[in-house]
Amino acid sequence: MSIKTYILYSFVTLGFLATNAQQVLSKEEAVKLALEHNYGIKIATNTVEVADNNQGLLNSGYLPTLTGNAGASIDVQNTEGQLANGETRVADGAETRRYNASINLNYTLFDGLGRLYNYRRLKEQYQLSELEARETIETTMLQMFSIYYTIAQLSENTSALEETLLISKERLTRAGYQFDYGQNTKLEVLNAEVDINNDSIALINIRQQLKNTKRDLNVVLGNAYSENFQVDTALNFLLQLDKENLFQKLKARNVTLLQAQRNINISQYDIRTSKAQFLPTVGLVGAYGWNESNNNSPLAFTLQNTSSGVSAGLNLTWNLFDGGRTLTQVKNSKLFLENQKLQQEQLILDVERNFNNAWDDYQNKLVIFNVQENNIKTSQNNFERTQEKFKLGQVSSIEFRQAQLNLLNAELSRNQAKYDAKLAEITVLQLSGELLNVNF
């Protein structure tokens, strides 16, 4: 055995030992970790909380405003004055101290229903933010499952390559014995070593790809899991899915269509809020004030003056003409609403088309997977027969190697078809709005 082949053996053996030490990350646990630690989901959750705060009573404009004011001042003046009897008096450095405090209340009784429509708009905005968060979660789940099943596929491909390498090692051992007993040439041994090297390199490359993909999954999980793990390669297809039932759910639950409807509702409230500016605003004002003034000037009539009291009143503001700004705003809002309705109609067509394409793609990939499953049986049977004939010397090493590669390619193709079909199924569920309601 050459030094190069020995080094490749060492790498492969170390990789096999590391694989056996890994723990299994289930799909359920991966979903849980993504929901708890994914940064995109965390940001979306905070955005929903902001919208929730905005829709509250404290941000509605229905509550009054209460302000407090206070002040103090001091004046120092030199004053000279003449009394009625002709006497002249002089006040040098006369101080006047003034103090005031007040509490002011303002409350809008009527603003053309602008507050009402704005309040309802904020409610719709909150619902929209929830849908946007749901879209983020669905997108994250699609990304997570795509990476998860890629790891599963690479894991199964790794097992297939390990089995291929093991067979190649047995072939090398057999070729070595046959050469020692003069039953074949050195060429057979060299060919076996070349095939082992190729199989070892393929195995090393796929293991590195597997490590990289696990790191990708860990990023989606918010770095909440170590890289040393395996995934569950068992799959359950939801073969009981009914296209017509899913299509009806799509109309009612598709997150993109729901967002479009919320945006239309918000635009309708924007129009009503703009129209409210045509009506007057009626407000209630009230205040309690306290004032005190101290003056030590001999010319002052009073040395101290204190006053306090309450006041209340109504005010009406009516913007009779604002140069056409409000009218222009209403017209533009109506056109914007019309565009949103047109976009919604186009979006419905796009989503329905995407659903039909995804459904057909899912059905086709299920068929391909079943064909590949049958192909595995044929390739396995062909390889076993070729292996028996190879041991009896009835076929060449080239024919044996070809049968071995045929079996390997069949296994790799089966694995590809298997997880492609599962991802196609997940896409169908996402479009129909059922992704978060299914147990994987």
mmCIF file with all atom_site columns, N, CA, C and O in Angstrom, residues 75-83 88-98 293-305:
data_model
loop_
_atom_site.group_PDB
_atom_site.id
_atom_site.type_symbol
_atom_site.label_atom_id
_atom_site.label_alt_id
_atom_site.label_comp_id
_atom_site.label_asym_id
_atom_site.label_entity_id
_atom_site.label_seq_id
_atom_site.pdbx_PDB_ins_code
_atom_site.Cartn_x
_atom_site.Cartn_y
_atom_site.Cartn_z
_atom_site.occupancy
_atom_site.B_iso_or_equiv
_atom_site.pdbx_formal_charge
_atom_site.auth_seq_id
_atom_site.auth_comp_id
_atom_site.auth_asym_id
_atom_site.auth_atom_id
_atom_site.pdbx_PDB_model_num
ATOM 1   N N  . ASP A 1 75  ? -36.907 91.664  38.853 1.00 0.00 ? 75  ASP A N  1
ATOM 2   C CA . ASP A 1 75  ? -36.498 92.910  38.197 1.00 0.00 ? 75  ASP A CA 1
ATOM 3   C C  . ASP A 1 75  ? -35.916 93.854  39.248 1.00 0.00 ? 75  ASP A C  1
ATOM 4   O O  . ASP A 1 75  ? -36.482 94.014  40.337 1.00 0.00 ? 75  ASP A O  1
ATOM 5   N N  . VAL A 1 76  ? -34.821 94.467  38.947 1.00 0.00 ? 76  VAL A N  1
ATOM 6   C CA . VAL A 1 76  ? -34.211 95.476  39.817 1.00 0.00 ? 76  VAL A CA 1
ATOM 7   C C  . VAL A 1 76  ? -34.106 96.770  39.003 1.00 0.00 ? 76  VAL A C  1
ATOM 8   O O  . VAL A 1 76  ? -33.423 96.801  37.974 1.00 0.00 ? 76  VAL A O  1
ATOM 9   N N  . GLN A 1 77  ? -34.797 97.835  39.449 1.00 0.00 ? 77  GLN A N  1
ATOM 10  C CA . GLN A 1 77  ? -34.862 99.083  38.694 1.00 0.00 ? 77  GLN A CA 1
ATOM 11  C C  . GLN A 1 77  ? -34.683 100.286 39.620 1.00 0.00 ? 77  GLN A C  1
ATOM 12  O O  . GLN A 1 77  ? -35.031 100.225 40.817 1.00 0.00 ? 77  GLN A O  1
ATOM 13  N N  . ASN A 1 78  ? -34.172 101.346 39.065 1.00 0.00 ? 78  ASN A N  1
ATOM 14  C CA . ASN A 1 78  ? -34.121 102.655 39.725 1.00 0.00 ? 78  ASN A CA 1
ATOM 15  C C  . ASN A 1 78  ? -35.261 103.490 39.173 1.00 0.00 ? 78  ASN A C  1
ATOM 16  O O  . ASN A 1 78  ? -35.379 103.687 37.965 1.00 0.00 ? 78  ASN A O  1
ATOM 17  N N  . THR A 1 79  ? -36.134 103.951 40.093 1.00 0.00 ? 79  THR A N  1
ATOM 18  C CA . THR A 1 79  ? -37.346 104.646 39.659 1.00 0.00 ? 79  THR A CA 1
ATOM 19  C C  . THR A 1 79  ? -37.459 105.994 40.375 1.00 0.00 ? 79  THR A C  1
ATOM 20  O O  . THR A 1 79  ? -37.147 106.105 41.566 1.00 0.00 ? 79  THR A O  1
ATOM 21  N N  . GLU A 1 80  ? -37.928 106.982 39.635 1.00 0.00 ? 80  GLU A N  1
ATOM 22  C CA . GLU A 1 80  ? -38.197 108.305 40.201 1.00 0.00 ? 80  GLU A CA 1
ATOM 23  C C  . GLU A 1 80  ? -39.585 108.734 39.759 1.00 0.00 ? 80  GLU A C  1
ATOM 24  O O  . GLU A 1 80  ? -39.930 108.656 38.578 1.00 0.00 ? 80  GLU A O  1
ATOM 25  N N  . GLY A 1 81  ? -40.423 109.131 40.757 1.00 0.00 ? 81  GLY A N  1
ATOM 26  C CA . GLY A 1 81  ? -41.790 109.521 40.431 1.00 0.00 ? 81  GLY A CA 1
ATOM 27  C C  . GLY A 1 81  ? -42.242 110.733 41.228 1.00 0.00 ? 81  GLY A C  1
ATOM 28  O O  . GLY A 1 81  ? -41.727 111.026 42.311 1.00 0.00 ? 81  GLY A O  1
ATOM 29  N N  . GLN A 1 82  ? -43.182 111.491 40.705 1.00 0.00 ? 82  GLN A N  1
ATOM 30  C CA . GLN A 1 82  ? -43.725 112.692 41.354 1.00 0.00 ? 82  GLN A CA 1
ATOM 31  C C  . GLN A 1 82  ? -45.172 112.429 41.751 1.00 0.00 ? 82  GLN A C  1
ATOM 32  O O  . GLN A 1 82  ? -45.982 111.988 40.930 1.00 0.00 ? 82  GLN A O  1
ATOM 33  N N  . LEU A 1 83  ? -45.501 112.666 43.016 1.00 0.00 ? 83  LEU A N  1
ATOM 34  C CA . LEU A 1 83  ? -46.839 112.463 43.523 1.00 0.00 ? 83  LEU A CA 1
ATOM 35  C C  . LEU A 1 83  ? -47.744 113.631 43.153 1.00 0.00 ? 83  LEU A C  1
ATOM 36  O O  . LEU A 1 83  ? -47.290 114.673 42.650 1.00 0.00 ? 83  LEU A O  1
ATOM 37  N N  . THR A 1 88  ? -41.605 114.554 45.235 1.00 0.00 ? 88  THR A N  1
ATOM 38  C CA . THR A 1 88  ? -40.835 113.638 44.359 1.00 0.00 ? 88  THR A CA 1
ATOM 39  C C  . THR A 1 88  ? -40.232 112.533 45.217 1.00 0.00 ? 88  THR A C  1
ATOM 40  O O  . THR A 1 88  ? -39.620 112.803 46.263 1.00 0.00 ? 88  THR A O  1
ATOM 41  N N  . ARG A 1 89  ? -40.405 111.319 44.742 1.00 0.00 ? 89  ARG A N  1
ATOM 42  C CA . ARG A 1 89  ? -39.843 110.170 45.442 1.00 0.00 ? 89  ARG A CA 1
ATOM 43  C C  . ARG A 1 89  ? -38.914 109.377 44.491 1.00 0.00 ? 89  ARG A C  1
ATOM 44  O O  . ARG A 1 89  ? -39.200 109.252 43.303 1.00 0.00 ? 89  ARG A O  1
ATOM 45  N N  . VAL A 1 90  ? -37.893 108.890 45.096 1.00 0.00 ? 90  VAL A N  1
ATOM 46  C CA . VAL A 1 90  ? -36.897 108.132 44.331 1.00 0.00 ? 90  VAL A CA 1
ATOM 47  C C  . VAL A 1 90  ? -36.761 106.736 44.952 1.00 0.00 ? 90  VAL A C  1
ATOM 48  O O  . VAL A 1 90  ? -36.633 106.607 46.177 1.00 0.00 ? 90  VAL A O  1
ATOM 49  N N  . ALA A 1 91  ? -36.768 105.683 44.097 1.00 0.00 ? 91  ALA A N  1
ATOM 50  C CA . ALA A 1 91  ? -36.581 104.298 44.558 1.00 0.00 ? 91  ALA A CA 1
ATOM 51  C C  . ALA A 1 91  ? -35.385 103.716 43.821 1.00 0.00 ? 91  ALA A C  1
ATOM 52  O O  . ALA A 1 91  ? -35.446 103.461 42.605 1.00 0.00 ? 91  ALA A O  1
ATOM 53  N N  . ASP A 1 92  ? -34.296 103.584 44.517 1.00 0.00 ? 92  ASP A N  1
ATOM 54  C CA . ASP A 1 92  ? -33.088 103.003 43.926 1.00 0.00 ? 92  ASP A CA 1
ATOM 55  C C  . ASP A 1 92  ? -33.019 101.504 44.252 1.00 0.00 ? 92  ASP A C  1
ATOM 56  O O  . ASP A 1 92  ? -33.140 101.102 45.417 1.00 0.00 ? 92  ASP A O  1
ATOM 57  N N  . GLY A 1 93  ? -32.804 100.710 43.233 1.00 0.00 ? 93  GLY A N  1
ATOM 58  C CA . GLY A 1 93  ? -32.677 99.252  43.426 1.00 0.00 ? 93  GLY A CA 1
ATOM 59  C C  . GLY A 1 93  ? -33.949 98.584  43.852 1.00 0.00 ? 93  GLY A C  1
ATOM 60  O O  . GLY A 1 93  ? -33.929 97.613  44.617 1.00 0.00 ? 93  GLY A O  1
ATOM 61  N N  . ALA A 1 94  ? -35.079 99.099  43.409 1.00 0.00 ? 94  ALA A N  1
ATOM 62  C CA . ALA A 1 94  ? -36.364 98.495  43.772 1.00 0.00 ? 94  ALA A CA 1
ATOM 63  C C  . ALA A 1 94  ? -36.509 97.130  43.077 1.00 0.00 ? 94  ALA A C  1
ATOM 64  O O  . ALA A 1 94  ? -36.273 96.999  41.876 1.00 0.00 ? 94  ALA A O  1
ATOM 65  N N  . GLU A 1 95  ? -36.864 96.142  43.852 1.00 0.00 ? 95  GLU A N  1
ATOM 66  C CA . GLU A 1 95  ? -37.001 94.786  43.329 1.00 0.00 ? 95  GLU A CA 1
ATOM 67  C C  . GLU A 1 95  ? -38.473 94.412  43.126 1.00 0.00 ? 95  GLU A C  1
ATOM 68  O O  . GLU A 1 95  ? -39.315 94.729  43.969 1.00 0.00 ? 95  GLU A O  1
ATOM 69  N N  . THR A 1 96  ? -38.699 93.748  42.012 1.00 0.00 ? 96  THR A N  1
ATOM 70  C CA . THR A 1 96  ? -40.029 93.191  41.741 1.00 0.00 ? 96  THR A CA 1
ATOM 71  C C  . THR A 1 96  ? -39.853 91.701  41.465 1.00 0.00 ? 96  THR A C  1
ATOM 72  O O  . THR A 1 96  ? -39.168 91.312  40.511 1.00 0.00 ? 96  THR A O  1
ATOM 73  N N  . ARG A 1 97  ? -40.465 90.887  42.308 1.00 0.00 ? 97  ARG A N  1
ATOM 74  C CA . ARG A 1 97  ? -40.369 89.425  42.148 1.00 0.00 ? 97  ARG A CA 1
ATOM 75  C C  . ARG A 1 97  ? -41.723 88.887  41.698 1.00 0.00 ? 97  ARG A C  1
ATOM 76  O O  . ARG A 1 97  ? -42.753 89.218  42.270 1.00 0.00 ? 97  ARG A O  1
ATOM 77  N N  . ARG A 1 98  ? -41.691 88.050  40.693 1.00 0.00 ? 98  ARG A N  1
ATOM 78  C CA . ARG A 1 98  ? -42.937 87.476  40.159 1.00 0.00 ? 98  ARG A CA 1
ATOM 79  C C  . ARG A 1 98  ? -42.790 85.954  40.112 1.00 0.00 ? 98  ARG A C  1
ATOM 80  O O  . ARG A 1 98  ? -41.746 85.423  39.688 1.00 0.00 ? 98  ARG A O  1
ATOM 81  N N  . SER A 1 293 ? -46.876 88.408  42.934 1.00 0.00 ? 293 SER A N  1
ATOM 82  C CA . SER A 1 293 ? -45.925 89.471  42.610 1.00 0.00 ? 293 SER A CA 1
ATOM 83  C C  . SER A 1 293 ? -45.577 90.223  43.877 1.00 0.00 ? 293 SER A C  1
ATOM 84  O O  . SER A 1 293 ? -46.467 90.626  44.639 1.00 0.00 ? 293 SER A O  1
ATOM 85  N N  . ASN A 1 294 ? -44.290 90.425  44.147 1.00 0.00 ? 294 ASN A N  1
ATOM 86  C CA . ASN A 1 294 ? -43.785 91.174  45.291 1.00 0.00 ? 294 ASN A CA 1
ATOM 87  C C  . ASN A 1 294 ? -42.978 92.364  44.788 1.00 0.00 ? 294 ASN A C  1
ATOM 88  O O  . ASN A 1 294 ? -42.097 92.202  43.932 1.00 0.00 ? 294 ASN A O  1
ATOM 89  N N  . ASN A 1 295 ? -43.296 93.561  45.361 1.00 0.00 ? 295 ASN A N  1
ATOM 90  C CA . ASN A 1 295 ? -42.624 94.789  44.918 1.00 0.00 ? 295 ASN A CA 1
ATOM 91  C C  . ASN A 1 295 ? -42.322 95.648  46.142 1.00 0.00 ? 295 ASN A C  1
ATOM 92  O O  . ASN A 1 295 ? -43.236 96.021  46.884 1.00 0.00 ? 295 ASN A O  1
ATOM 93  N N  . ASN A 1 296 ? -41.057 95.957  46.373 1.00 0.00 ? 296 ASN A N  1
ATOM 94  C CA . ASN A 1 296 ? -40.681 96.790  47.517 1.00 0.00 ? 296 ASN A CA 1
ATOM 95  C C  . ASN A 1 296 ? -40.460 98.252  47.155 1.00 0.00 ? 296 ASN A C  1
ATOM 96  O O  . ASN A 1 296 ? -39.872 99.012  47.912 1.00 0.00 ? 296 ASN A O  1
ATOM 97  N N  . SER A 1 297 ? -40.949 98.632  45.976 1.00 0.00 ? 297 SER A N  1
ATOM 98  C CA . SER A 1 297 ? -40.770 100.026 45.561 1.00 0.00 ? 297 SER A CA 1
ATOM 99  C C  . SER A 1 297 ? -41.746 100.934 46.318 1.00 0.00 ? 297 SER A C  1
ATOM 100 O O  . SER A 1 297 ? -42.934 100.614 46.440 1.00 0.00 ? 297 SER A O  1
ATOM 101 N N  . PRO A 1 298 ? -41.284 102.092 46.846 1.00 0.00 ? 298 PRO A N  1
ATOM 102 C CA . PRO A 1 298 ? -42.204 103.027 47.527 1.00 0.00 ? 298 PRO A CA 1
ATOM 103 C C  . PRO A 1 298 ? -43.197 103.666 46.575 1.00 0.00 ? 298 PRO A C  1
ATOM 104 O O  . PRO A 1 298 ? -44.159 104.302 47.009 1.00 0.00 ? 298 PRO A O  1
ATOM 105 N N  . LEU A 1 299 ? -42.971 103.505 45.285 1.00 0.00 ? 299 LEU A N  1
ATOM 106 C CA . LEU A 1 299 ? -43.891 104.081 44.301 1.00 0.00 ? 299 LEU A CA 1
ATOM 107 C C  . LEU A 1 299 ? -45.041 103.134 43.947 1.00 0.00 ? 299 LEU A C  1
ATOM 108 O O  . LEU A 1 299 ? -45.989 103.539 43.283 1.00 0.00 ? 299 LEU A O  1
ATOM 109 N N  . ALA A 1 300 ? -44.950 101.862 44.382 1.00 0.00 ? 300 ALA A N  1
ATOM 110 C CA . ALA A 1 300 ? -45.970 100.884 44.025 1.00 0.00 ? 300 ALA A CA 1
ATOM 111 C C  . ALA A 1 300 ? -47.225 101.089 44.856 1.00 0.00 ? 300 ALA A C  1
ATOM 112 O O  . ALA A 1 300 ? -47.151 101.485 46.020 1.00 0.00 ? 300 ALA A O  1
ATOM 113 N N  . PHE A 1 301 ? -48.369 100.835 44.251 1.00 0.00 ? 301 PHE A N  1
ATOM 114 C CA . PHE A 1 301 ? -49.631 100.930 44.984 1.00 0.00 ? 301 PHE A CA 1
ATOM 115 C C  . PHE A 1 301 ? -49.803 99.743  45.924 1.00 0.00 ? 301 PHE A C  1
ATOM 116 O O  . PHE A 1 301 ? -50.398 99.872  46.978 1.00 0.00 ? 301 PHE A O  1
ATOM 117 N N  . THR A 1 302 ? -49.335 98.544  45.490 1.00 0.00 ? 302 THR A N  1
ATOM 118 C CA . THR A 1 302 ? -49.416 97.354  46.357 1.00 0.00 ? 302 THR A CA 1
ATOM 119 C C  . THR A 1 302 ? -48.038 96.725  46.427 1.00 0.00 ? 302 THR A C  1
ATOM 120 O O  . THR A 1 302 ? -47.292 96.677  45.442 1.00 0.00 ? 302 THR A O  1
ATOM 121 N N  . LEU A 1 303 ? -47.707 96.245  47.605 1.00 0.00 ? 303 LEU A N  1
ATOM 122 C CA . LEU A 1 303 ? -46.409 95.601  47.775 1.00 0.00 ? 303 LEU A CA 1
ATOM 123 C C  . LEU A 1 303 ? -46.444 94.115  47.390 1.00 0.00 ? 303 LEU A C  1
ATOM 124 O O  . LEU A 1 303 ? -45.432 93.560  47.018 1.00 0.00 ? 303 LEU A O  1
ATOM 125 N N  . GLN A 1 304 ? -47.621 93.483  47.473 1.00 0.00 ? 304 GLN A N  1
ATOM 126 C CA . GLN A 1 304 ? -47.747 92.076  47.113 1.00 0.00 ? 304 GLN A CA 1
ATOM 127 C C  . GLN A 1 304 ? -49.109 91.837  46.485 1.00 0.00 ? 304 GLN A C  1
ATOM 128 O O  . GLN A 1 304 ? -50.116 92.361  46.952 1.00 0.00 ? 304 GLN A O  1
ATOM 129 N N  . ASN A 1 305 ? -49.086 91.034  45.422 1.00 0.00 ? 305 ASN A N  1
ATOM 130 C CA . ASN A 1 305 ? -50.334 90.732  44.716 1.00 0.00 ? 305 ASN A CA 1
ATOM 131 C C  . ASN A 1 305 ? -50.349 89.236  44.399 1.00 0.00 ? 305 ASN A C  1
ATOM 132 O O  . ASN A 1 305 ? -49.427 88.719  43.768 1.00 0.00 ? 305 ASN A O  1
#
